[in-house]
CSV table of C-alpha atoms and ligand atoms in Angstrom, one decimal:
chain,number,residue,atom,x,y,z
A,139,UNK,CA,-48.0,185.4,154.6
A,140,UNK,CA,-45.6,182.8,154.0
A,141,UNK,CA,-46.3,179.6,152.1
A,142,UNK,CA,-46.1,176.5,154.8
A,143,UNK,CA,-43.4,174.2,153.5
A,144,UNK,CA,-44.5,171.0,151.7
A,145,UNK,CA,-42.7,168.6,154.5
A,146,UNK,CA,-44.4,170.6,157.2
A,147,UNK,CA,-47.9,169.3,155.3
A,148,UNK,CA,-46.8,166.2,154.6
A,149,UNK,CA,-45.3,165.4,158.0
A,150,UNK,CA,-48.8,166.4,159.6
A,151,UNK,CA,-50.6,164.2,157.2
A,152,UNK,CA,-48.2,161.5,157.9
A,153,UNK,CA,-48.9,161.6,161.4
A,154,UNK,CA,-52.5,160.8,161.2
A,155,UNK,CA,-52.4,158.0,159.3
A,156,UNK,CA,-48.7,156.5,160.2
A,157,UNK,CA,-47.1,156.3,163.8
A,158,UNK,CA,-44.6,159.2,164.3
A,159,UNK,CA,-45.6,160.0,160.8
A,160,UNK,CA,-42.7,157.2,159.4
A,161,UNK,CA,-41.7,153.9,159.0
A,162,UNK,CA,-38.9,153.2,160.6
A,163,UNK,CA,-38.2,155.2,163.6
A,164,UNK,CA,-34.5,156.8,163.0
A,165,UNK,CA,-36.4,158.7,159.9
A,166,UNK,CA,-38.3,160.8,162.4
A,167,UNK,CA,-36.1,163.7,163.3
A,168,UNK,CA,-36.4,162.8,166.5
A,169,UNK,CA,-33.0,163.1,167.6
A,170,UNK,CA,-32.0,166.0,166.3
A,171,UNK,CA,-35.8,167.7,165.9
A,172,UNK,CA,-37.5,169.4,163.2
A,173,UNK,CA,-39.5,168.3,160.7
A,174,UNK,CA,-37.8,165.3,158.1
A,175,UNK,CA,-37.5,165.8,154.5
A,176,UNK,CA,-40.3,163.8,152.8
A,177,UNK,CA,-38.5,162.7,149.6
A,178,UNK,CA,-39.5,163.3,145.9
A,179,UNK,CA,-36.7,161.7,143.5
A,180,UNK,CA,-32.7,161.1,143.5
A,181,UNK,CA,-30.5,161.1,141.1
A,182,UNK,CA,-27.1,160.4,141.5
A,183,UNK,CA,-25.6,161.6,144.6
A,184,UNK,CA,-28.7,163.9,145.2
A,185,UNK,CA,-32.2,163.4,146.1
A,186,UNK,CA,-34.8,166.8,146.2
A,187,UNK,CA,-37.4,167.3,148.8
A,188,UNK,CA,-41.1,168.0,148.7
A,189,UNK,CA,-40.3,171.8,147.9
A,190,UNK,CA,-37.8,170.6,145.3
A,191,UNK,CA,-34.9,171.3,147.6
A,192,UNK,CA,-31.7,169.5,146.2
A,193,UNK,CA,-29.7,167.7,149.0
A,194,UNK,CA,-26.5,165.8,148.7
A,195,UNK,CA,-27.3,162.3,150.3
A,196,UNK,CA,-24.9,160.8,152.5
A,197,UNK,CA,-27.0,158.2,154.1
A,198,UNK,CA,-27.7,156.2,150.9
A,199,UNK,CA,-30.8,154.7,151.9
A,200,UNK,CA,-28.8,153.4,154.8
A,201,UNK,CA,-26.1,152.1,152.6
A,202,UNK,CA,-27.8,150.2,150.1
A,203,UNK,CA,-27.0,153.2,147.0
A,204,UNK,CA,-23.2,152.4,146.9
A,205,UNK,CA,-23.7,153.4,142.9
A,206,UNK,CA,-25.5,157.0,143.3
A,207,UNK,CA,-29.1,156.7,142.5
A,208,UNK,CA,-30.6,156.0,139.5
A,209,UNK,CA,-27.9,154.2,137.9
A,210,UNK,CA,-29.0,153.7,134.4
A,211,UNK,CA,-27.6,149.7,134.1
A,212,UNK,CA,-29.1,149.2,137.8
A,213,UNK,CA,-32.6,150.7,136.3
A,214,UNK,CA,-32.3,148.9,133.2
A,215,UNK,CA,-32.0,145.3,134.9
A,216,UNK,CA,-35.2,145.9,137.5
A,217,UNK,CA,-37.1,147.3,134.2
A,218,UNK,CA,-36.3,144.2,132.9
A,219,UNK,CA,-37.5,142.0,135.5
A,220,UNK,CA,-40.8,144.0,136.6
A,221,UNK,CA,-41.8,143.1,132.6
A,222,UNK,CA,-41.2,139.6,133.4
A,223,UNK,CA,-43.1,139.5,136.5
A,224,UNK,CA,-43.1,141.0,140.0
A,225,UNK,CA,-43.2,138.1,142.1
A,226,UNK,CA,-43.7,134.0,141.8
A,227,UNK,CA,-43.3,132.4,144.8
A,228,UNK,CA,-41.2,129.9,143.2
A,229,UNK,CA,-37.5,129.4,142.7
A,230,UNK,CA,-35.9,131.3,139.5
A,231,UNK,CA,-32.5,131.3,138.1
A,232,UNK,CA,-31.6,135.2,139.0
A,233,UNK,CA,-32.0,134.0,142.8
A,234,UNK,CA,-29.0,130.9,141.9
A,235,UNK,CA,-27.0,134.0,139.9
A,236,UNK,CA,-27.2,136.0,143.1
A,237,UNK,CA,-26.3,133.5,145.7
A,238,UNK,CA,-23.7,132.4,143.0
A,239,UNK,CA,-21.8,136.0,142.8
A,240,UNK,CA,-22.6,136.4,146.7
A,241,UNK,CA,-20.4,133.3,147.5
A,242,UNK,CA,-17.2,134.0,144.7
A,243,UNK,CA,-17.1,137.5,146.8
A,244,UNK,CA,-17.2,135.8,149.9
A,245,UNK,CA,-15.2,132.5,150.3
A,246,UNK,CA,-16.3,132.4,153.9
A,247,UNK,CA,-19.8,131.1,152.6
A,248,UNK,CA,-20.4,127.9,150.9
A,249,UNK,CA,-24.3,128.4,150.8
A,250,UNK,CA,-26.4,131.1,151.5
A,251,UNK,CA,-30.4,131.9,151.7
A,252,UNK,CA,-31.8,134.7,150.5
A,253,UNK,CA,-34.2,136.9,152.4
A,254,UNK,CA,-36.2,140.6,152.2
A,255,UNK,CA,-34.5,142.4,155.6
A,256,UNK,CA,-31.0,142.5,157.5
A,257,UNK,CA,-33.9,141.5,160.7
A,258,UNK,CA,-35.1,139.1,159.3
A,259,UNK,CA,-31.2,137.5,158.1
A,260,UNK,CA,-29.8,138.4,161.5
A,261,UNK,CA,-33.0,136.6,163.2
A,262,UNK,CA,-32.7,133.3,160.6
A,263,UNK,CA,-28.7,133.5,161.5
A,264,UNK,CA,-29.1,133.4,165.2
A,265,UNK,CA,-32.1,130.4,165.1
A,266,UNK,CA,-29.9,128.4,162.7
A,267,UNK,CA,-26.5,129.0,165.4
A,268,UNK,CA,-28.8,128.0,167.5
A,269,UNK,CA,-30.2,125.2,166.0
A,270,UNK,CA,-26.6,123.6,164.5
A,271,UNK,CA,-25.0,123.9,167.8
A,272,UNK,CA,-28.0,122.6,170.6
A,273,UNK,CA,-26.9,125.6,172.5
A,274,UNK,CA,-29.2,128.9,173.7
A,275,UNK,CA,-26.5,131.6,175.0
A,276,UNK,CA,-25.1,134.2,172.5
A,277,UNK,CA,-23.5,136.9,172.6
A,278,UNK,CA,-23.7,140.5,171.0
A,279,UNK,CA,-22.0,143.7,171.7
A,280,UNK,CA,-23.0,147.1,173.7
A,281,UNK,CA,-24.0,149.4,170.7
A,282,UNK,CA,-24.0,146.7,167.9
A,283,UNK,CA,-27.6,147.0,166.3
A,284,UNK,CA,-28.5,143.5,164.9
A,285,UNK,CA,-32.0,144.5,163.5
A,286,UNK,CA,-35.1,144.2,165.9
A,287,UNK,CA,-35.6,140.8,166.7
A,288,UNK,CA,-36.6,140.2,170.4
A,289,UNK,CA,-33.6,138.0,171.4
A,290,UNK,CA,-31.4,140.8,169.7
A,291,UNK,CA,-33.0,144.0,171.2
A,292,UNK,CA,-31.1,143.9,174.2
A,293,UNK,CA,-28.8,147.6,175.3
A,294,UNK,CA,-25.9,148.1,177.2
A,295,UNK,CA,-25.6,145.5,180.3
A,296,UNK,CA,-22.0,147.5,180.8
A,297,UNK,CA,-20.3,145.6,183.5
A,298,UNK,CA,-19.0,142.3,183.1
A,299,UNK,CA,-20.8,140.0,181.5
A,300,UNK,CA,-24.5,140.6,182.6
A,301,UNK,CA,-27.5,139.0,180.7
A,302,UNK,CA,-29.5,142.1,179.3
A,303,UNK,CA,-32.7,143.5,179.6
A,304,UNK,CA,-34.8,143.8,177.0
A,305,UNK,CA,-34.4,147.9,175.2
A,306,UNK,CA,-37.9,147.8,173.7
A,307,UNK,CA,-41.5,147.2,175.6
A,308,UNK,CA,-42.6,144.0,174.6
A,309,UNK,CA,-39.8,142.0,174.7
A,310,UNK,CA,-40.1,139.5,177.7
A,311,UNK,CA,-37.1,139.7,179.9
A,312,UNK,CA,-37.3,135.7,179.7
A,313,UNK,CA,-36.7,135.8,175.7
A,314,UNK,CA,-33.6,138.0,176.2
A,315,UNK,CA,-32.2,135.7,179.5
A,316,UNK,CA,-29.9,134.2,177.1
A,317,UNK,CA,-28.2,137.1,175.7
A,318,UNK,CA,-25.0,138.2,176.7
A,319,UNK,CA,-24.1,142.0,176.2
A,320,UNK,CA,-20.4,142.5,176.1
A,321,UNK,CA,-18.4,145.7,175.9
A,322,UNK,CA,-16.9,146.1,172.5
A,323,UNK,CA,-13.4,146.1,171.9
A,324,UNK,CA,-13.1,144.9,175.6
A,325,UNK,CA,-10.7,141.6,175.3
A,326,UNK,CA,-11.3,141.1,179.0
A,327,UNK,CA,-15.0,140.8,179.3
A,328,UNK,CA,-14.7,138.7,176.2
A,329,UNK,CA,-12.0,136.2,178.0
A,330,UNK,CA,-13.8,136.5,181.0
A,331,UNK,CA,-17.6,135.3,179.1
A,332,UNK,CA,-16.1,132.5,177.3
A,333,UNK,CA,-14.4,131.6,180.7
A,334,UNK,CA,-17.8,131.2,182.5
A,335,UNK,CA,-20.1,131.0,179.5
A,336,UNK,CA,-18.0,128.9,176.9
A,337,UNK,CA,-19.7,125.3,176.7
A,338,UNK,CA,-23.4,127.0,176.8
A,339,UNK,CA,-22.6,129.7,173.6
A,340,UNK,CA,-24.7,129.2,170.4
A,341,UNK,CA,-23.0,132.2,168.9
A,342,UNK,CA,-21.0,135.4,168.7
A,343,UNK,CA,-22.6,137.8,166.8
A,344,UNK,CA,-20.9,141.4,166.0
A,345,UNK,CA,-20.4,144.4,163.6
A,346,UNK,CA,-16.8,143.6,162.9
A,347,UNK,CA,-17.2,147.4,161.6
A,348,UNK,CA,-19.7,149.1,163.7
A,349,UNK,CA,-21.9,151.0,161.7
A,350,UNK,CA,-24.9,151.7,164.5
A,351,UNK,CA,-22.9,153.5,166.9
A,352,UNK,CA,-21.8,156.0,164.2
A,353,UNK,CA,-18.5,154.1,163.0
A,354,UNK,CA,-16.3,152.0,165.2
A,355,UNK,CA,-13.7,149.1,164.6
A,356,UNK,CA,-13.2,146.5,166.2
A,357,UNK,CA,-10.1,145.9,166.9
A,358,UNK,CA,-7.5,143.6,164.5
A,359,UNK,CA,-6.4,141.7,168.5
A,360,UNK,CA,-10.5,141.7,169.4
A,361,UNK,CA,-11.3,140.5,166.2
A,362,UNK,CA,-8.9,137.7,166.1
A,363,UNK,CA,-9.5,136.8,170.1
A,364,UNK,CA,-13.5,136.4,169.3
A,365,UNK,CA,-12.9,134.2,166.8
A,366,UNK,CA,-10.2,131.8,168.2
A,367,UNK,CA,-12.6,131.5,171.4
A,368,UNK,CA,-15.6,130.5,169.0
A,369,UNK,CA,-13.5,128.0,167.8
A,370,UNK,CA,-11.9,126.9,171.0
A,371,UNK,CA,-15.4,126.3,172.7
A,372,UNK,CA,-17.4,125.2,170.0
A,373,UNK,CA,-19.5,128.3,169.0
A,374,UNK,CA,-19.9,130.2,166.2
A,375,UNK,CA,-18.7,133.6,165.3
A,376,UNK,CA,-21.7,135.6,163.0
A,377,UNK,CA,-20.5,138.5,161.6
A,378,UNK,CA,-23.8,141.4,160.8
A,379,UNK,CA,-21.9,142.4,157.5
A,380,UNK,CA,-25.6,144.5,156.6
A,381,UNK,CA,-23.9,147.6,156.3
A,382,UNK,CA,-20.5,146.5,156.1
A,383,UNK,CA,-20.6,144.3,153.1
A,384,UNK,CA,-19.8,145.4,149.5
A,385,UNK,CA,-19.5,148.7,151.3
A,386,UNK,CA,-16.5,148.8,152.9
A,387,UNK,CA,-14.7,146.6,150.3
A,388,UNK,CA,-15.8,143.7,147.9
A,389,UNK,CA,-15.0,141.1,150.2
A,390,UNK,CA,-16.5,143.2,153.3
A,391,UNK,CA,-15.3,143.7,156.9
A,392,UNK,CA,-14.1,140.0,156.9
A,393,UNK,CA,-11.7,140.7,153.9
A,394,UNK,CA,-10.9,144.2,155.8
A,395,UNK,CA,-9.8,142.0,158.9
A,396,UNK,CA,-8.2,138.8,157.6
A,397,UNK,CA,-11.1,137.1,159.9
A,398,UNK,CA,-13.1,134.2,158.4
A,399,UNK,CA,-16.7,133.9,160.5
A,400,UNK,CA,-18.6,131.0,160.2
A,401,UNK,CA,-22.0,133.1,159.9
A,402,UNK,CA,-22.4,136.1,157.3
A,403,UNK,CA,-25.2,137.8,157.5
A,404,UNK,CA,-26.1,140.6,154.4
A,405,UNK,CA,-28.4,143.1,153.3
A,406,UNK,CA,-28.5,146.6,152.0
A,407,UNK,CA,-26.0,146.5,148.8
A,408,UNK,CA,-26.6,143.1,147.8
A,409,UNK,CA,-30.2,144.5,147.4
A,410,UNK,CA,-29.0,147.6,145.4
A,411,UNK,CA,-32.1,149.6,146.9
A,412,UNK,CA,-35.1,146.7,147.0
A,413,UNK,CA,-35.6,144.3,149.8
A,414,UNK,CA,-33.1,142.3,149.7
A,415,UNK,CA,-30.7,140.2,152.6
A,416,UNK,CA,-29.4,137.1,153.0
A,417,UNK,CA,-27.1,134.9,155.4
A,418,UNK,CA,-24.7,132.4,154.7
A,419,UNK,CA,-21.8,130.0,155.4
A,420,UNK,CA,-20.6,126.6,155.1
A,421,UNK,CA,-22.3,124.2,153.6
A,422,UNK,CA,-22.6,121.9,156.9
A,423,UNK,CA,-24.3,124.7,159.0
A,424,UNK,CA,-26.6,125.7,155.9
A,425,UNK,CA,-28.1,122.2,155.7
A,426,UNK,CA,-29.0,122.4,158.9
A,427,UNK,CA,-32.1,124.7,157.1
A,428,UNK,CA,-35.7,123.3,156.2
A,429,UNK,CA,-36.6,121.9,153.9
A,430,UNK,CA,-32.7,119.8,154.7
A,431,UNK,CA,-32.8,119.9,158.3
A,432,UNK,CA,-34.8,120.7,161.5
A,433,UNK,CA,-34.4,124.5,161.7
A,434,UNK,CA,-37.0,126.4,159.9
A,435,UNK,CA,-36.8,129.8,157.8
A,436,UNK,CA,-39.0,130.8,155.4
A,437,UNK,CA,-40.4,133.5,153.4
A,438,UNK,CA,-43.3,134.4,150.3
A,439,UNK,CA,-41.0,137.2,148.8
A,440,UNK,CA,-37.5,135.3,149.3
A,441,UNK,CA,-35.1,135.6,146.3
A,442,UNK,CA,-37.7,138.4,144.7
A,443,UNK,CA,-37.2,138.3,140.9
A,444,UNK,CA,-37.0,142.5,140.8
A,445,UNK,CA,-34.8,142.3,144.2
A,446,UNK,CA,-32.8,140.1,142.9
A,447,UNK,CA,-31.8,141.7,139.5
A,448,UNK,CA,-31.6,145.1,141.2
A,449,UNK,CA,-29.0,143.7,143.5
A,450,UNK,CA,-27.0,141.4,140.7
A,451,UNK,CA,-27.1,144.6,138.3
A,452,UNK,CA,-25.0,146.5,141.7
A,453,UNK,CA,-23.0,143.5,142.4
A,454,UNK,CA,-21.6,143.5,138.8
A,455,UNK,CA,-21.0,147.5,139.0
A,456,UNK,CA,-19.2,147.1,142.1
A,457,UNK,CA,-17.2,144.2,141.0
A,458,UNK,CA,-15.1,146.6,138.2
A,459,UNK,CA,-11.2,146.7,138.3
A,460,UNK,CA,-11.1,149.9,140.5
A,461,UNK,CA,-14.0,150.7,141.3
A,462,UNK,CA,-13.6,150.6,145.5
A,463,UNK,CA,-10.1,152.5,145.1
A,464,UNK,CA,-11.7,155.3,143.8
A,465,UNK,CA,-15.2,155.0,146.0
A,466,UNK,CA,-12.3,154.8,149.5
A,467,UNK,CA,-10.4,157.5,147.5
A,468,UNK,CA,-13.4,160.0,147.6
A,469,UNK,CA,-14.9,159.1,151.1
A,470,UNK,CA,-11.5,158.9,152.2
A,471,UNK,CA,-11.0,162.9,150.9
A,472,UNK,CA,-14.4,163.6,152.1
A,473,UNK,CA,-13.5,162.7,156.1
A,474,UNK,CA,-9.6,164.3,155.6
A,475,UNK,CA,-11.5,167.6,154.1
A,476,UNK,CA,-13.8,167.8,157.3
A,477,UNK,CA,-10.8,166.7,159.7
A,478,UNK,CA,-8.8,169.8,158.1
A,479,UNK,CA,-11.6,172.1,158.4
A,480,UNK,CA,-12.3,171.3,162.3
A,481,UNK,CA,-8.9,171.6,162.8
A,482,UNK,CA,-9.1,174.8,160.8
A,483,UNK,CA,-11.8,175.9,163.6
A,484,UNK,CA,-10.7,174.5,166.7
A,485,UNK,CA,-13.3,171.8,167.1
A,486,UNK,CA,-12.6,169.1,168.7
A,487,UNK,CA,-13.5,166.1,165.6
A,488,UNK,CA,-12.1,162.8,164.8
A,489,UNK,CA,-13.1,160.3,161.5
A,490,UNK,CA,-12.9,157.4,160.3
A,491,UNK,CA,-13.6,155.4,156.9
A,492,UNK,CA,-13.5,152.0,154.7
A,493,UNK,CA,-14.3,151.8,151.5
A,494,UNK,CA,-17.7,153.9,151.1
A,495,UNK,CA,-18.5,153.9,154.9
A,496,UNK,CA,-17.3,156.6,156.9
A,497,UNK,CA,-18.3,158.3,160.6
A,498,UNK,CA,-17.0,161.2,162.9
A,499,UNK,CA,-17.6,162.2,165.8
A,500,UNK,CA,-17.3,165.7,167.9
A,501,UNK,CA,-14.6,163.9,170.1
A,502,UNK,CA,-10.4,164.6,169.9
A,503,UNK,CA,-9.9,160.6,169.4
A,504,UNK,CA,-11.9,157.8,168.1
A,505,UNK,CA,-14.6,156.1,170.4
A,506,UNK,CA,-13.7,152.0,171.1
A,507,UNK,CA,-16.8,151.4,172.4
A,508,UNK,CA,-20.4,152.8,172.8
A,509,UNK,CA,-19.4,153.9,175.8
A,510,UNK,CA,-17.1,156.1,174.7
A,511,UNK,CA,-19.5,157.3,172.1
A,512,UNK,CA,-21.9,158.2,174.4
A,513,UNK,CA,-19.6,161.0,175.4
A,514,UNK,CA,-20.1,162.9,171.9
A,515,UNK,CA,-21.8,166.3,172.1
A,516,UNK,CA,-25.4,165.6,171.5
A,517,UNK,CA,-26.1,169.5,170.7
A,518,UNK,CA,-23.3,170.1,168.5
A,519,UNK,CA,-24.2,167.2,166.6
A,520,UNK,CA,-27.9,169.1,166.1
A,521,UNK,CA,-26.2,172.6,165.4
A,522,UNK,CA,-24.2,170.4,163.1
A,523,UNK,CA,-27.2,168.6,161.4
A,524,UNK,CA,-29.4,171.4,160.7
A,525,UNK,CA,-26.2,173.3,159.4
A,526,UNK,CA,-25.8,171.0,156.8
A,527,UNK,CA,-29.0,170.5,155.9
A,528,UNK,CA,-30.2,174.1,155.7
A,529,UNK,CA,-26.7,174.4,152.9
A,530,UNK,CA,-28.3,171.3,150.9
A,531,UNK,CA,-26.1,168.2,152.7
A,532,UNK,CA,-28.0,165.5,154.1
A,533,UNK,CA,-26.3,163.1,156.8
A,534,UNK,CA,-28.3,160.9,159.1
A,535,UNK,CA,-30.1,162.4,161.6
A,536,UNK,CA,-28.5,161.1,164.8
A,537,UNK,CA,-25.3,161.3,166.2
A,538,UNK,CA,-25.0,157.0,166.3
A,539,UNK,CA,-25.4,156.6,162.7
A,540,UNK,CA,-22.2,155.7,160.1
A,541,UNK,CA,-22.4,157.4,156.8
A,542,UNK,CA,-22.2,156.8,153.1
A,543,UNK,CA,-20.4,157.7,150.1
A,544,UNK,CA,-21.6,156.5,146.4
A,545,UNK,CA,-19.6,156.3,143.7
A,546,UNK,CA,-21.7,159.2,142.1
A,547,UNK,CA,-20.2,161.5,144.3
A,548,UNK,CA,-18.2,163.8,143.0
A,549,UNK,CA,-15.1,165.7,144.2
A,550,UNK,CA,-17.2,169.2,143.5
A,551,UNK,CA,-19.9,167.4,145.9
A,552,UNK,CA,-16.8,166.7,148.7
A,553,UNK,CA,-15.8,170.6,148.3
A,554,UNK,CA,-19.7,172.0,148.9
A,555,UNK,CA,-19.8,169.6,152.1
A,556,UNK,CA,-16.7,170.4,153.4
A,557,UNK,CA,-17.4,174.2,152.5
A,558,UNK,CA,-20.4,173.9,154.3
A,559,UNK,CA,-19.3,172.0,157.1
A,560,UNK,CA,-16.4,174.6,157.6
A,561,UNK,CA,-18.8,177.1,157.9
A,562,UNK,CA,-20.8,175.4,160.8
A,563,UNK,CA,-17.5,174.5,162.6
A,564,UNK,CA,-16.5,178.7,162.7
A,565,UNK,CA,-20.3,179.2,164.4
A,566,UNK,CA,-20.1,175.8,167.0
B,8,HOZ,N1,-29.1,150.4,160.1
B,8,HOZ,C1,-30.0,151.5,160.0
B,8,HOZ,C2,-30.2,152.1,161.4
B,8,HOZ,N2,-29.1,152.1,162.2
B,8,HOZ,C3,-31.3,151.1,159.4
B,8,HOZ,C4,-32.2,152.2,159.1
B,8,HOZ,C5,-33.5,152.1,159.8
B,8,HOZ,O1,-33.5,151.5,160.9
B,8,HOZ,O2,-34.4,152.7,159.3
C-alpha cells in the first residue's frame, strides 16, 4: 500500500484546527484544487515540502524574498536583533534607520509610519486621506486588491462609476457607500468620476503596477491623468506600492512611471520576510497623524526591532550598484523563455515583467483591465499549475496572482522552468 503523502496529513490536521486548513485564503488550493504544499525550509530560490520535495519558488512569500531565502547577511542582522530582544513597545533607533533609507529611496515621502501588514498600511493610508482632506469618497480600481479592510473590499461595479457593493459577508453595504470602483486603464470613467465626484474625493488609490490581477500596467496617459485630476480637485493620489516597491525597481512603480503620489503605501520587501509595512508622504499630510494631529493609527508591534533589521539588512542588499539590472535581466529571460516556448507550442500566451515582478496570462495580448483578465482560460491555467508543480516549480496558485523572481535564481533554475513549462504547453 502506498504511503499517504505528508501534505495530505498535514492538510487534514490543518483543517480541524484552522479554517480551510490555512491562514490566508489564496494558500488553499482552492483555485486550482488539490492539496497545498505544507512548507518545511527554503533556501535560496527553493523551498522543500513536507515529503522533502524540492520546488523552485516563484511566489516569494508574495514578494517579500526579492534576495532568495536565507540570505546569510539578511539572517545575520535578525540573529542579531532577536539576541537583543524581540519586542519593546518603545521607539528604537533601527525603526529611524528604516524610515531613513525608506525616504532616500523614495523622494515622494517626507515621513513615513511604520506598521506590521500592507492592510493594515493601506487602511491607516485611506483614514489619514480621509482625515487631511475632510472628504469621504475615494476611489479604487476593478481588480486592484488594497488588503481587506471593509471600506477597500469592494469588486467590480463595471459600468460607469457605480458605488460598490461590498465582495465579502460582513461588510455593511453603508461602510462601502463611499467607494468608487472604476475600470482600470479606462481614462473615460476616470474623467467622467472626477467630473461628477471631484469636490467630494478623499483619495485615489491604485496599483500603478497591478500585481492582484496577475500583472497589469497602468497605463503611462492613465497614470499621468489620475494624478493631474487629484491635483486639479484637491484629492489625493495613494499609490498601494505593497508588491510593487523595491520589487519592480528601487524607486518602485512611481520611479517606473515618472508619477509622484502624494500617498505610498509599503510592505512585503521593506519587511524582507517579517511583518513589516509602512505608508508615507509629505510631511504636511503625515502630521496630520496622532500623537501630532487628529487622525489616529496605532500599533503594539509597530517598527518591530527583528522586522525592522530583517527589512534594513534587504534594503541594503538591494541597494548594490547593479543589483535590479541583473534581478530584471533574469525575470526578464525567464517570461522571454516561456513566451518562446508557447510560441514553440501554439499556445496562445502573453507576459509581462519589471524588475523582479513578472505575470502571463493564456491570452494572445496583454489584459488592460480585470475585465479583460477575466477572459484567461481558468482550466489551462490548472493543467498549467499542477504541471509545474508535479516537475518541482512552484507559481501561485491562481490565475490572478503576479509572480516573483529573487536574485537567487539562477539561469539553470530559468532553463528547468521553461523546460518544464514547454513540456506542459506540447500536452494543453
Ligand atoms: N497580495 C497577496 C494576494 N494577492 C497576498 C497573499 C495573501 O493574501 O495571502
Amino acid at each position: 500500500m502506498a504511503h499517504p503523502d505528508p501534505n495530505d496529513i498535514l492538510f487534514e490536521r490543518a483543517r480541524a484546527v484552522i479554517p480551510g486548513g490555512v491562514n490566508s485564503p489564496v494558500r488553499a488550493f482552492k483555485a486550482v484544487g488539490g492539496t497545498p504544499r505544507f512548507i518545511k525550509r527554503a533556501q535560496g530560490a527553493y523551498f522543500w515540502d513536507a515529503a522533502d520535495r524540492r520546488y523552485i519558488d516563484y511566489i516569494g512569500s508574495w514578494g517579500p524574498m526579492i534576495l532568495g531565502h536565507g540570505h546569510p547577511a539578511v539572517v545575520e542582522a535578525v540573529q542579531r536583533a532577536v539576541l537583543e530582544g524581540f519586542s519593546f513597545g518603545a521607539p528604537t533607533e533601527r525603526e529611524i534607520e528604516l524610515a531613513e533609507a525608506i525616504l532616500a529611496l523614495l523622494p515622494s515621502m517626507e515621513m513615513v509610519r511604520l506598521v506590521s501588514s500592507g492592510t493594515e498600511a493601506a487602511m491607516s493610508a485611506l483614514r489619514l486621506a480621509r482625515g487631511a482632506t475632510g472628504r469621504k469618497t475615494i476611489i479604487k480600481f476593478e481588480g486592484c486588491y488594497h488588503g481587506h479592510a471593509d471600506a477597500l473590499l469592494v469588486k467590480a461595479g463595471s459600468g460607469l462609476a457605480t458605488f460598490g457593493n461590498p465582495t465579502s459577508a460582513g461588510v455593511p453595504p453603508e461602510v462601502v457607500q463611499h467607494t468608487l470602483v472604476l475600470e482600470y486603464n479606462n481614462l473615460a470613467q476616470l474623467e467622467e468620476a472626477f467630473a461628477l465626484h471631484g469636490n467630494d474625493i478623499a483619495c485615489l488609490m491604485i496599483e500603478a503596477i497591478a500585481g492582484n490581477m496577475n500583472f497589469v500596467r497602468a497605463s503611462a496617459a492613465f497614470a499621468k491623468r489620475c494624478r493631474e485630476l487629484c491635483t486639479r480637485h484637491g484629492a489625493l493620489l495613494v499609490f498601494d506600492e505593497v508588491m510593487t516597491g523595491f520589487r519592480v525597481g528601487l524607486h518602485g512603480a512611481q520611479g517606473v512611471l515618472g508619477v509622484t503620489p502624494d500617498l505610498t503605501v509599503l510592505g512585503k520587501v521593506i519587511g524582507g520576510g517579517m511583518p513589516l509595512a509602512a505608508f508615507g508622504g509629505p510631511r504636511a499630510i503625515m502630521e496630520q497623524l496622532a500623537p501630532m494631529g487628529p487622525v489616529y493609527q496605532a500599533g503594539t508591534l509597530s517598527g518591530n526591532p527583528v522586522a525592522t533589521a530583517c527589512g534594513l539588512a534587504t534594503l541594503k542588499e538591494i541597494s548594490r550598484p547593479g543589483f535590479f539590472d541583473a534581478l530584471s535581466a533574469r525575470t526578464g529571460s525567464l517570461v522571454q523563455g516561456l513566451k518562446d516556448a508557447a510560441a514553440a507550442e501554439g499556445v496562445p500566451f502573453s507576459a509581462d515583467s519589471e524588475g523582479g515582478m513578472f505575470g502571463f496570462f493564456l491570452l494572445d495580448a496583454l489584459p488592460q483591465n480585470y475585465p479583460s483578465v477575466m477572459k484567461s482560460d481558468g482550466a489551462r491555467f490548472n493543467a498549467l499549475f499542477h504541471g509545474l508543480l508535479d516537475r518541482g516549480v512552484y507559481i501561485a496558485p491562481a490565475l490572478y496572482e503576479a509572480g516573483f523572481v529573487s536574485a537567487a535564481h539562477g539561469e539553470d533554475d530559468i532553463a528547468a522552468t521553461v523546460a518544464a513549462a514547454r513540456e506542459i504547453f506540447r500536452s494543453l
